[in-house]
Short mmCIF file of C-alpha atoms in Angstrom, two decimals:
data_model
loop_
_atom_site.label_atom_id
_atom_site.label_comp_id
_atom_site.label_asym_id
_atom_site.label_seq_id
_atom_site.Cartn_x
_atom_site.Cartn_y
_atom_site.Cartn_z
CA MET A 24 99.54 92.70 103.27
CA THR A 25 100.57 90.90 100.10
CA MET A 26 103.61 92.26 98.29
CA THR A 27 103.43 92.39 94.51
CA ASN A 28 106.07 92.99 91.90
CA ALA A 29 106.06 93.51 88.13
CA ILE A 30 108.47 92.15 85.58
CA MET A 31 108.94 92.61 81.86
CA ILE A 32 109.97 89.71 79.65
CA HIS A 33 110.79 90.18 75.99
CA VAL A 34 109.18 87.51 73.79
CA HIS A 35 109.97 86.88 70.15
CA LYS A 36 107.82 88.86 67.74
CA ASP A 37 107.85 86.04 65.18
CA MET A 38 105.92 83.75 67.51
CA LEU A 39 102.50 83.11 66.02
CA PRO A 40 99.70 85.15 67.65
CA VAL A 41 97.92 81.96 68.68
CA TYR A 42 101.01 81.00 70.70
CA HIS A 43 101.08 84.44 72.33
CA GLU A 44 97.53 83.77 73.52
CA LYS A 45 98.38 80.27 74.76
CA LEU A 46 101.42 81.66 76.59
CA LEU A 47 99.26 84.30 78.27
CA GLU A 48 96.69 81.68 79.29
CA GLU A 49 99.39 79.55 80.87
CA ILE A 50 101.04 82.44 82.73
CA ARG A 51 97.72 83.84 83.98
CA ILE A 52 96.80 80.57 85.72
CA ILE A 53 100.02 80.38 87.75
CA LYS A 54 99.25 80.76 91.44
CA GLY A 55 100.25 84.27 92.50
CA VAL A 56 100.07 85.89 89.07
CA LYS A 57 97.73 88.86 89.21
CA ARG A 58 98.00 90.07 85.61
CA ALA A 59 99.83 89.16 82.41
CA ASP A 60 99.65 91.03 79.12
CA ILE A 61 101.78 91.30 76.00
CA ILE A 62 102.41 94.90 75.04
CA TYR A 63 102.68 94.74 71.27
CA SER A 64 103.32 98.46 70.86
CA LEU A 65 106.51 98.07 72.91
CA ASN A 66 108.10 95.37 70.74
CA TYR A 67 106.46 92.34 72.34
CA TRP A 68 107.06 92.82 76.03
CA LEU A 69 105.25 90.49 78.38
CA ASN A 70 104.28 92.39 81.52
CA VAL A 71 103.54 90.19 84.55
CA VAL A 72 102.33 91.40 87.94
CA TYR A 73 102.69 88.74 90.63
CA GLU A 74 102.74 88.12 94.38
CA THR A 75 106.32 87.72 95.54
CA LYS A 76 105.25 85.37 98.32
CA SER A 77 103.71 82.91 95.85
CA ILE A 78 106.16 82.80 92.93
CA SER A 79 109.52 84.20 91.82
CA SER A 80 110.42 86.04 88.64
CA ASN A 81 112.81 83.22 87.72
CA LYS A 82 110.02 80.65 87.86
CA ILE A 83 107.84 82.83 85.65
CA LEU A 84 110.71 83.24 83.17
CA LYS A 85 111.30 79.48 83.19
CA ARG A 86 107.65 78.93 82.23
CA VAL A 87 107.85 81.56 79.46
CA LYS A 88 111.00 79.90 78.10
CA GLN A 89 108.98 76.75 77.48
CA TRP A 90 107.22 78.79 74.77
CA ASP A 91 110.12 81.02 73.69
CA LYS A 92 113.66 79.80 74.37
CA SER A 93 115.04 83.29 73.62
CA ALA A 94 112.83 85.11 76.17
CA ILE A 95 114.79 87.63 78.25
CA LEU A 96 113.86 89.02 81.67
CA PHE A 97 114.43 92.74 82.23
#
């Protein structure tokens, strides 16, 4: 049985929408990521569901920080 986890990462609201989409595309193709969505109604939270066996939350955050240096993992 594969174990999954979910994390929330705050991304900057001033990032252009086109960059939000590019960020989502990049996160969604990471091996082990099951779902990634930005929840705009909750002040730009990136919700990522991933397989813990395939990738860590820190590696996901590192990838997000390539797009938003101020991204914060909660």
